[in-house]
Amino acid sequence: ADSTELRSILAAIVPKIIQCSEQLKGQEIGNALYGLQRCTDSTELRAVLAAIAPKVIQCSAPLKGQHIGNALYGLQRCADSTESRALLAAITPQIIQCSETLKEQEIGNAFYGLQRCEDSSELRSVLAAMAPKIIQCPEPLKGQAIGNALYGLQRCAD
């Protein structure tokens, strides 16, 4: 479980995220979510996800491959919830609009972060958006990227 201090920081930052009037850039979104990778599921973490989801939707420039990989990788300890599903729904259009070819590590990281997501329409939308990105990747996936990608699919129903 996260420390009381960490949970206090998460709770304190939520209103600041909500009050932020500037549009977050892709790198800022990717970094913010990547930073949550070690946070365990909590009310405070879910509040952060709920606060960031609208910022992802408002981001006018499509996220780049690294931003997508980092953003999804950061969800690895987030339990399946309304808030995590809202974030998946918010990031799906960004994945579709990404004109950049994702690198093998970005693909592996993105899927690895989905490991606690249960089968849902939001998860299936992310998977559908990612499938062409895998096909477009010009480099072969290395062992770690393959392992990370497939490991992240463990809760997906067929």
Short mmCIF file of N, CA and C in Angstrom, two decimals:
data_model
loop_
_atom_site.label_atom_id
_atom_site.label_comp_id
_atom_site.label_asym_id
_atom_site.label_seq_id
_atom_site.Cartn_x
_atom_site.Cartn_y
_atom_site.Cartn_z
N ALA A 1 0.84 -1.18 0.00
CA ALA A 1 0.00 0.00 0.00
C ALA A 1 0.89 1.25 0.00
N ASP A 2 0.38 2.29 -0.58
CA ASP A 2 1.11 3.55 -0.62
C ASP A 2 1.14 4.18 0.76
N SER A 3 2.17 4.94 1.03
CA SER A 3 2.29 5.62 2.31
C SER A 3 1.20 6.69 2.45
N THR A 4 0.95 7.03 3.68
CA THR A 4 -0.01 8.10 3.96
C THR A 4 0.43 9.39 3.30
N GLU A 5 1.74 9.62 3.30
CA GLU A 5 2.28 10.85 2.70
C GLU A 5 2.03 10.89 1.19
N LEU A 6 2.26 9.76 0.52
CA LEU A 6 2.02 9.72 -0.93
C LEU A 6 0.55 9.92 -1.24
N ARG A 7 -0.30 9.26 -0.49
CA ARG A 7 -1.74 9.42 -0.72
C ARG A 7 -2.17 10.86 -0.46
N SER A 8 -1.53 11.52 0.51
CA SER A 8 -1.82 12.94 0.78
C SER A 8 -1.41 13.82 -0.40
N ILE A 9 -0.26 13.50 -0.99
CA ILE A 9 0.21 14.26 -2.17
C ILE A 9 -0.77 14.07 -3.33
N LEU A 10 -1.18 12.83 -3.57
CA LEU A 10 -2.14 12.57 -4.66
C LEU A 10 -3.43 13.34 -4.43
N ALA A 11 -3.92 13.32 -3.19
CA ALA A 11 -5.16 14.04 -2.87
C ALA A 11 -4.98 15.55 -3.05
N ALA A 12 -3.81 16.05 -2.68
CA ALA A 12 -3.56 17.49 -2.78
C ALA A 12 -3.43 17.96 -4.22
N ILE A 13 -2.93 17.09 -5.09
CA ILE A 13 -2.68 17.52 -6.48
C ILE A 13 -3.95 17.49 -7.34
N VAL A 14 -4.93 16.71 -6.94
CA VAL A 14 -6.16 16.60 -7.75
C VAL A 14 -6.80 17.95 -8.04
N PRO A 15 -7.08 18.79 -7.03
CA PRO A 15 -7.69 20.09 -7.35
C PRO A 15 -6.81 20.96 -8.24
N LYS A 16 -5.50 20.81 -8.08
CA LYS A 16 -4.57 21.60 -8.91
C LYS A 16 -4.65 21.16 -10.37
N ILE A 17 -4.80 19.85 -10.59
CA ILE A 17 -4.97 19.34 -11.96
C ILE A 17 -6.26 19.88 -12.55
N ILE A 18 -7.32 19.80 -11.77
CA ILE A 18 -8.63 20.27 -12.23
C ILE A 18 -8.61 21.77 -12.54
N GLN A 19 -7.93 22.55 -11.69
CA GLN A 19 -7.88 24.01 -11.86
C GLN A 19 -6.92 24.46 -12.96
N CYS A 20 -6.07 23.56 -13.42
CA CYS A 20 -5.08 23.93 -14.44
C CYS A 20 -5.81 24.34 -15.72
N SER A 21 -5.63 25.60 -16.12
CA SER A 21 -6.34 26.10 -17.29
C SER A 21 -5.55 25.91 -18.58
N GLU A 22 -4.26 25.65 -18.47
CA GLU A 22 -3.49 25.46 -19.70
C GLU A 22 -3.67 24.04 -20.22
N GLN A 23 -3.56 23.92 -21.51
CA GLN A 23 -3.68 22.62 -22.16
C GLN A 23 -2.39 21.84 -21.94
N LEU A 24 -2.51 20.63 -21.40
CA LEU A 24 -1.31 19.81 -21.19
C LEU A 24 -0.81 19.29 -22.53
N LYS A 25 0.49 19.24 -22.66
CA LYS A 25 1.12 18.69 -23.87
C LYS A 25 1.24 17.18 -23.71
N GLY A 26 1.44 16.50 -24.82
CA GLY A 26 1.55 15.05 -24.81
C GLY A 26 2.61 14.54 -23.86
N GLN A 27 3.77 15.18 -23.87
CA GLN A 27 4.85 14.75 -22.98
C GLN A 27 4.44 14.91 -21.52
N GLU A 28 3.74 15.97 -21.20
CA GLU A 28 3.30 16.19 -19.82
C GLU A 28 2.29 15.13 -19.39
N ILE A 29 1.40 14.75 -20.29
CA ILE A 29 0.43 13.70 -19.98
C ILE A 29 1.16 12.37 -19.80
N GLY A 30 2.04 12.05 -20.73
CA GLY A 30 2.81 10.80 -20.64
C GLY A 30 3.62 10.74 -19.36
N ASN A 31 4.31 11.84 -19.02
CA ASN A 31 5.13 11.87 -17.81
C ASN A 31 4.27 11.76 -16.55
N ALA A 32 3.15 12.45 -16.53
CA ALA A 32 2.28 12.43 -15.35
C ALA A 32 1.78 11.01 -15.08
N LEU A 33 1.31 10.34 -16.11
CA LEU A 33 0.79 8.99 -15.92
C LEU A 33 1.91 7.99 -15.67
N TYR A 34 3.04 8.17 -16.32
CA TYR A 34 4.19 7.30 -16.10
C TYR A 34 4.63 7.35 -14.64
N GLY A 35 4.52 8.52 -14.05
CA GLY A 35 4.91 8.70 -12.66
C GLY A 35 4.03 7.95 -11.67
N LEU A 36 2.89 7.48 -12.12
CA LEU A 36 1.97 6.75 -11.24
C LEU A 36 2.24 5.24 -11.22
N GLN A 37 3.23 4.79 -11.97
CA GLN A 37 3.45 3.36 -12.15
C GLN A 37 3.62 2.55 -10.88
N ARG A 38 4.11 3.14 -9.81
CA ARG A 38 4.32 2.41 -8.56
C ARG A 38 3.20 2.66 -7.54
N CYS A 39 2.26 3.51 -7.89
CA CYS A 39 1.15 3.78 -6.98
C CYS A 39 0.16 2.62 -7.01
N THR A 40 -0.27 2.21 -5.85
CA THR A 40 -1.27 1.15 -5.79
C THR A 40 -2.67 1.76 -5.84
N ASP A 41 -3.62 0.94 -6.19
CA ASP A 41 -4.98 1.43 -6.33
C ASP A 41 -5.48 2.02 -5.02
N SER A 42 -6.05 3.19 -5.11
CA SER A 42 -6.60 3.88 -3.94
C SER A 42 -7.61 4.91 -4.43
N THR A 43 -8.38 5.42 -3.51
CA THR A 43 -9.33 6.48 -3.83
C THR A 43 -8.59 7.68 -4.41
N GLU A 44 -7.42 7.97 -3.83
CA GLU A 44 -6.64 9.13 -4.27
C GLU A 44 -6.10 8.93 -5.69
N LEU A 45 -5.62 7.73 -5.98
CA LEU A 45 -5.12 7.44 -7.33
C LEU A 45 -6.26 7.53 -8.35
N ARG A 46 -7.39 7.00 -7.99
CA ARG A 46 -8.54 7.07 -8.90
C ARG A 46 -8.96 8.52 -9.15
N ALA A 47 -8.85 9.35 -8.14
CA ALA A 47 -9.18 10.77 -8.30
C ALA A 47 -8.21 11.45 -9.26
N VAL A 48 -6.93 11.06 -9.19
CA VAL A 48 -5.94 11.61 -10.12
C VAL A 48 -6.29 11.20 -11.55
N LEU A 49 -6.63 9.93 -11.75
CA LEU A 49 -7.00 9.45 -13.10
C LEU A 49 -8.22 10.22 -13.61
N ALA A 50 -9.21 10.42 -12.74
CA ALA A 50 -10.42 11.15 -13.13
C ALA A 50 -10.09 12.59 -13.50
N ALA A 51 -9.13 13.19 -12.81
CA ALA A 51 -8.76 14.58 -13.10
C ALA A 51 -7.95 14.70 -14.39
N ILE A 52 -7.15 13.68 -14.69
CA ILE A 52 -6.30 13.75 -15.89
C ILE A 52 -7.07 13.40 -17.16
N ALA A 53 -8.06 12.54 -17.07
CA ALA A 53 -8.79 12.10 -18.28
C ALA A 53 -9.29 13.27 -19.14
N PRO A 54 -9.94 14.30 -18.57
CA PRO A 54 -10.37 15.43 -19.40
C PRO A 54 -9.20 16.18 -20.04
N LYS A 55 -8.06 16.19 -19.35
CA LYS A 55 -6.87 16.86 -19.90
C LYS A 55 -6.35 16.12 -21.13
N VAL A 56 -6.49 14.79 -21.12
CA VAL A 56 -6.10 14.00 -22.28
C VAL A 56 -7.02 14.32 -23.46
N ILE A 57 -8.31 14.42 -23.19
CA ILE A 57 -9.28 14.75 -24.23
C ILE A 57 -9.02 16.14 -24.80
N GLN A 58 -8.66 17.09 -23.95
CA GLN A 58 -8.44 18.48 -24.36
C GLN A 58 -7.11 18.69 -25.08
N CYS A 59 -6.22 17.75 -25.02
CA CYS A 59 -4.90 17.89 -25.65
C CYS A 59 -5.09 17.98 -27.16
N SER A 60 -4.73 19.12 -27.75
CA SER A 60 -5.01 19.34 -29.17
C SER A 60 -4.00 18.65 -30.09
N ALA A 61 -2.76 18.53 -29.66
CA ALA A 61 -1.75 17.85 -30.48
C ALA A 61 -1.76 16.37 -30.13
N PRO A 62 -1.82 15.51 -31.14
CA PRO A 62 -1.83 14.08 -30.85
C PRO A 62 -0.59 13.65 -30.06
N LEU A 63 -0.79 12.70 -29.17
CA LEU A 63 0.33 12.17 -28.41
C LEU A 63 1.27 11.43 -29.35
N LYS A 64 2.55 11.48 -29.05
CA LYS A 64 3.55 10.74 -29.81
C LYS A 64 3.67 9.33 -29.22
N GLY A 65 4.39 8.49 -29.91
CA GLY A 65 4.54 7.10 -29.46
C GLY A 65 5.04 6.96 -28.04
N GLN A 66 6.07 7.72 -27.70
CA GLN A 66 6.62 7.64 -26.35
C GLN A 66 5.60 8.08 -25.31
N HIS A 67 4.81 9.09 -25.63
CA HIS A 67 3.79 9.57 -24.70
C HIS A 67 2.74 8.49 -24.46
N ILE A 68 2.33 7.82 -25.52
CA ILE A 68 1.33 6.75 -25.40
C ILE A 68 1.89 5.60 -24.58
N GLY A 69 3.10 5.16 -24.92
CA GLY A 69 3.73 4.08 -24.17
C GLY A 69 3.87 4.41 -22.70
N ASN A 70 4.35 5.62 -22.39
CA ASN A 70 4.52 6.02 -21.00
C ASN A 70 3.19 6.15 -20.27
N ALA A 71 2.20 6.74 -20.92
CA ALA A 71 0.90 6.94 -20.29
C ALA A 71 0.26 5.61 -19.90
N LEU A 72 0.25 4.67 -20.83
CA LEU A 72 -0.37 3.37 -20.53
C LEU A 72 0.48 2.55 -19.56
N TYR A 73 1.79 2.65 -19.67
CA TYR A 73 2.68 1.93 -18.76
C TYR A 73 2.42 2.34 -17.30
N GLY A 74 2.11 3.60 -17.11
CA GLY A 74 1.85 4.10 -15.77
C GLY A 74 0.61 3.54 -15.11
N LEU A 75 -0.25 2.88 -15.87
CA LEU A 75 -1.49 2.32 -15.32
C LEU A 75 -1.31 0.93 -14.73
N GLN A 76 -0.10 0.39 -14.77
CA GLN A 76 0.12 -1.02 -14.44
C GLN A 76 -0.39 -1.47 -13.07
N ARG A 77 -0.50 -0.60 -12.11
CA ARG A 77 -1.00 -1.00 -10.78
C ARG A 77 -2.39 -0.45 -10.50
N CYS A 78 -2.98 0.20 -11.49
CA CYS A 78 -4.33 0.74 -11.32
C CYS A 78 -5.34 -0.39 -11.54
N ALA A 79 -6.19 -0.59 -10.57
CA ALA A 79 -7.23 -1.61 -10.72
C ALA A 79 -8.24 -1.15 -11.76
N ASP A 80 -8.94 -2.11 -12.32
CA ASP A 80 -10.00 -1.79 -13.25
C ASP A 80 -11.05 -0.97 -12.49
N SER A 81 -11.40 0.19 -13.00
CA SER A 81 -12.35 1.07 -12.32
C SER A 81 -12.99 2.00 -13.34
N THR A 82 -14.01 2.68 -12.91
CA THR A 82 -14.65 3.69 -13.76
C THR A 82 -13.63 4.72 -14.21
N GLU A 83 -12.73 5.11 -13.30
CA GLU A 83 -11.75 6.14 -13.59
C GLU A 83 -10.69 5.65 -14.59
N SER A 84 -10.22 4.42 -14.41
CA SER A 84 -9.22 3.90 -15.36
C SER A 84 -9.86 3.68 -16.73
N ARG A 85 -11.11 3.27 -16.75
CA ARG A 85 -11.80 3.10 -18.03
C ARG A 85 -12.02 4.45 -18.72
N ALA A 86 -12.31 5.49 -17.93
CA ALA A 86 -12.48 6.83 -18.51
C ALA A 86 -11.16 7.30 -19.13
N LEU A 87 -10.06 6.97 -18.48
CA LEU A 87 -8.76 7.34 -19.03
C LEU A 87 -8.48 6.57 -20.32
N LEU A 88 -8.82 5.29 -20.35
CA LEU A 88 -8.64 4.51 -21.58
C LEU A 88 -9.49 5.10 -22.71
N ALA A 89 -10.71 5.47 -22.38
CA ALA A 89 -11.59 6.08 -23.39
C ALA A 89 -11.01 7.41 -23.89
N ALA A 90 -10.39 8.16 -22.99
CA ALA A 90 -9.81 9.46 -23.37
C ALA A 90 -8.57 9.28 -24.25
N ILE A 91 -7.79 8.25 -24.00
CA ILE A 91 -6.52 8.09 -24.73
C ILE A 91 -6.72 7.39 -26.08
N THR A 92 -7.81 6.67 -26.26
CA THR A 92 -8.03 5.95 -27.52
C THR A 92 -7.98 6.86 -28.74
N PRO A 93 -8.69 7.99 -28.77
CA PRO A 93 -8.58 8.87 -29.95
C PRO A 93 -7.15 9.38 -30.16
N GLN A 94 -6.43 9.57 -29.08
CA GLN A 94 -5.04 10.03 -29.19
C GLN A 94 -4.17 8.95 -29.87
N ILE A 95 -4.43 7.69 -29.54
CA ILE A 95 -3.70 6.59 -30.18
C ILE A 95 -4.02 6.57 -31.67
N ILE A 96 -5.29 6.69 -31.99
CA ILE A 96 -5.73 6.65 -33.40
C ILE A 96 -5.12 7.81 -34.18
N GLN A 97 -5.06 8.99 -33.59
CA GLN A 97 -4.55 10.19 -34.27
C GLN A 97 -3.03 10.24 -34.35
N CYS A 98 -2.36 9.38 -33.61
CA CYS A 98 -0.89 9.39 -33.60
C CYS A 98 -0.37 8.96 -34.97
N SER A 99 0.29 9.88 -35.66
CA SER A 99 0.81 9.57 -37.00
C SER A 99 2.21 8.99 -36.93
N GLU A 100 2.79 9.06 -35.76
CA GLU A 100 4.15 8.54 -35.56
C GLU A 100 4.12 7.01 -35.46
N THR A 101 5.13 6.38 -35.99
CA THR A 101 5.25 4.93 -35.87
C THR A 101 5.78 4.60 -34.48
N LEU A 102 5.05 3.76 -33.77
CA LEU A 102 5.48 3.40 -32.43
C LEU A 102 6.66 2.44 -32.49
N LYS A 103 7.62 2.65 -31.61
CA LYS A 103 8.79 1.77 -31.52
C LYS A 103 8.42 0.54 -30.70
N GLU A 104 9.24 -0.49 -30.84
CA GLU A 104 8.91 -1.75 -30.17
C GLU A 104 8.81 -1.59 -28.65
N GLN A 105 9.66 -0.79 -28.04
CA GLN A 105 9.58 -0.60 -26.59
C GLN A 105 8.30 0.13 -26.20
N GLU A 106 7.88 1.09 -27.00
CA GLU A 106 6.65 1.83 -26.72
C GLU A 106 5.44 0.90 -26.79
N ILE A 107 5.45 -0.01 -27.73
CA ILE A 107 4.37 -1.00 -27.85
C ILE A 107 4.36 -1.91 -26.63
N GLY A 108 5.54 -2.44 -26.28
CA GLY A 108 5.63 -3.31 -25.11
C GLY A 108 5.18 -2.61 -23.84
N ASN A 109 5.65 -1.38 -23.64
CA ASN A 109 5.27 -0.61 -22.45
C ASN A 109 3.77 -0.34 -22.40
N ALA A 110 3.19 0.02 -23.53
CA ALA A 110 1.76 0.33 -23.58
C ALA A 110 0.93 -0.87 -23.13
N PHE A 111 1.22 -2.03 -23.69
CA PHE A 111 0.44 -3.22 -23.33
C PHE A 111 0.72 -3.68 -21.90
N TYR A 112 1.97 -3.57 -21.46
CA TYR A 112 2.33 -3.98 -20.10
C TYR A 112 1.50 -3.21 -19.07
N GLY A 113 1.26 -1.95 -19.35
CA GLY A 113 0.48 -1.12 -18.44
C GLY A 113 -0.98 -1.51 -18.33
N LEU A 114 -1.47 -2.33 -19.26
CA LEU A 114 -2.88 -2.72 -19.27
C LEU A 114 -3.16 -3.97 -18.45
N GLN A 115 -2.14 -4.50 -17.78
CA GLN A 115 -2.25 -5.81 -17.13
C GLN A 115 -3.36 -5.95 -16.09
N ARG A 116 -3.80 -4.88 -15.47
CA ARG A 116 -4.87 -4.98 -14.47
C ARG A 116 -6.23 -4.56 -15.02
N CYS A 117 -6.26 -4.21 -16.29
CA CYS A 117 -7.53 -3.81 -16.92
C CYS A 117 -8.34 -5.05 -17.26
N GLU A 118 -9.58 -5.05 -16.85
CA GLU A 118 -10.49 -6.14 -17.18
C GLU A 118 -11.10 -5.89 -18.56
N ASP A 119 -11.63 -6.94 -19.14
CA ASP A 119 -12.26 -6.80 -20.44
C ASP A 119 -13.40 -5.78 -20.34
N SER A 120 -13.38 -4.82 -21.24
CA SER A 120 -14.41 -3.77 -21.27
C SER A 120 -14.40 -3.16 -22.66
N SER A 121 -15.42 -2.39 -22.98
CA SER A 121 -15.46 -1.73 -24.29
C SER A 121 -14.30 -0.73 -24.41
N GLU A 122 -13.92 -0.10 -23.30
CA GLU A 122 -12.82 0.86 -23.33
C GLU A 122 -11.49 0.17 -23.62
N LEU A 123 -11.27 -0.97 -22.96
CA LEU A 123 -10.04 -1.72 -23.21
C LEU A 123 -10.02 -2.24 -24.64
N ARG A 124 -11.13 -2.75 -25.11
CA ARG A 124 -11.19 -3.26 -26.48
C ARG A 124 -10.93 -2.14 -27.50
N SER A 125 -11.37 -0.93 -27.20
CA SER A 125 -11.11 0.21 -28.09
C SER A 125 -9.62 0.53 -28.14
N VAL A 126 -8.95 0.47 -26.98
CA VAL A 126 -7.50 0.69 -26.96
C VAL A 126 -6.80 -0.40 -27.77
N LEU A 127 -7.20 -1.65 -27.57
CA LEU A 127 -6.58 -2.76 -28.30
C LEU A 127 -6.79 -2.59 -29.81
N ALA A 128 -8.00 -2.20 -30.21
CA ALA A 128 -8.29 -1.99 -31.63
C ALA A 128 -7.45 -0.85 -32.20
N ALA A 129 -7.24 0.20 -31.40
CA ALA A 129 -6.43 1.33 -31.87
C ALA A 129 -4.96 0.96 -31.94
N MET A 130 -4.50 0.07 -31.07
CA MET A 130 -3.09 -0.32 -31.04
C MET A 130 -2.72 -1.34 -32.11
N ALA A 131 -3.67 -2.15 -32.55
CA ALA A 131 -3.36 -3.21 -33.52
C ALA A 131 -2.66 -2.67 -34.78
N PRO A 132 -3.16 -1.60 -35.42
CA PRO A 132 -2.46 -1.08 -36.59
C PRO A 132 -1.07 -0.52 -36.25
N LYS A 133 -0.91 -0.04 -35.03
CA LYS A 133 0.39 0.50 -34.62
C LYS A 133 1.44 -0.61 -34.56
N ILE A 134 1.01 -1.80 -34.16
CA ILE A 134 1.93 -2.94 -34.14
C ILE A 134 2.32 -3.31 -35.57
N ILE A 135 1.34 -3.34 -36.44
CA ILE A 135 1.60 -3.70 -37.85
C ILE A 135 2.54 -2.68 -38.49
N GLN A 136 2.38 -1.40 -38.16
CA GLN A 136 3.20 -0.34 -38.75
C GLN A 136 4.63 -0.31 -38.21
N CYS A 137 4.87 -0.97 -37.09
CA CYS A 137 6.21 -0.94 -36.48
C CYS A 137 7.18 -1.65 -37.42
N PRO A 138 8.19 -0.93 -37.95
CA PRO A 138 9.08 -1.51 -38.93
C PRO A 138 10.10 -2.48 -38.35
N GLU A 139 10.36 -2.36 -37.06
CA GLU A 139 11.36 -3.20 -36.45
C GLU A 139 10.72 -4.44 -35.81
N PRO A 140 11.44 -5.55 -35.81
CA PRO A 140 10.89 -6.72 -35.13
C PRO A 140 10.84 -6.47 -33.62
N LEU A 141 9.86 -7.03 -32.96
CA LEU A 141 9.79 -6.87 -31.52
C LEU A 141 10.84 -7.77 -30.88
N LYS A 142 11.55 -7.21 -29.92
CA LYS A 142 12.54 -8.00 -29.18
C LYS A 142 11.81 -8.76 -28.08
N GLY A 143 12.54 -9.69 -27.48
CA GLY A 143 11.95 -10.56 -26.47
C GLY A 143 11.24 -9.83 -25.35
N GLN A 144 11.85 -8.79 -24.81
CA GLN A 144 11.22 -8.08 -23.70
C GLN A 144 9.94 -7.40 -24.14
N ALA A 145 9.93 -6.81 -25.33
CA ALA A 145 8.72 -6.14 -25.82
C ALA A 145 7.60 -7.16 -26.04
N ILE A 146 7.96 -8.31 -26.57
CA ILE A 146 6.95 -9.37 -26.78
C ILE A 146 6.40 -9.82 -25.43
N GLY A 147 7.31 -10.10 -24.49
CA GLY A 147 6.88 -10.53 -23.16
C GLY A 147 6.01 -9.50 -22.48
N ASN A 148 6.42 -8.23 -22.51
CA ASN A 148 5.64 -7.17 -21.88
C ASN A 148 4.27 -7.02 -22.52
N ALA A 149 4.24 -7.06 -23.84
CA ALA A 149 2.98 -6.88 -24.56
C ALA A 149 1.99 -7.99 -24.23
N LEU A 150 2.46 -9.22 -24.30
CA LEU A 150 1.55 -10.34 -24.05
C LEU A 150 1.20 -10.47 -22.57
N TYR A 151 2.12 -10.14 -21.69
CA TYR A 151 1.85 -10.15 -20.25
C TYR A 151 0.72 -9.18 -19.93
N GLY A 152 0.72 -8.04 -20.59
CA GLY A 152 -0.30 -7.03 -20.34
C GLY A 152 -1.69 -7.42 -20.78
N LEU A 153 -1.79 -8.47 -21.58
CA LEU A 153 -3.10 -8.90 -22.09
C LEU A 153 -3.75 -9.97 -21.22
N GLN A 154 -3.17 -10.26 -20.06
CA GLN A 154 -3.59 -11.40 -19.26
C GLN A 154 -5.05 -11.39 -18.79
N ARG A 155 -5.67 -10.25 -18.70
CA ARG A 155 -7.05 -10.20 -18.21
C ARG A 155 -8.06 -9.94 -19.33
N CYS A 156 -7.58 -9.96 -20.54
CA CYS A 156 -8.48 -9.73 -21.68
C CYS A 156 -9.24 -11.02 -21.99
N ALA A 157 -10.52 -10.89 -22.11
CA ALA A 157 -11.34 -12.04 -22.49
C ALA A 157 -11.28 -12.21 -24.01
N ASP A 158 -11.57 -13.38 -24.47
CA ASP A 158 -11.57 -13.58 -25.93
C ASP A 158 -12.96 -13.43 -26.50
#
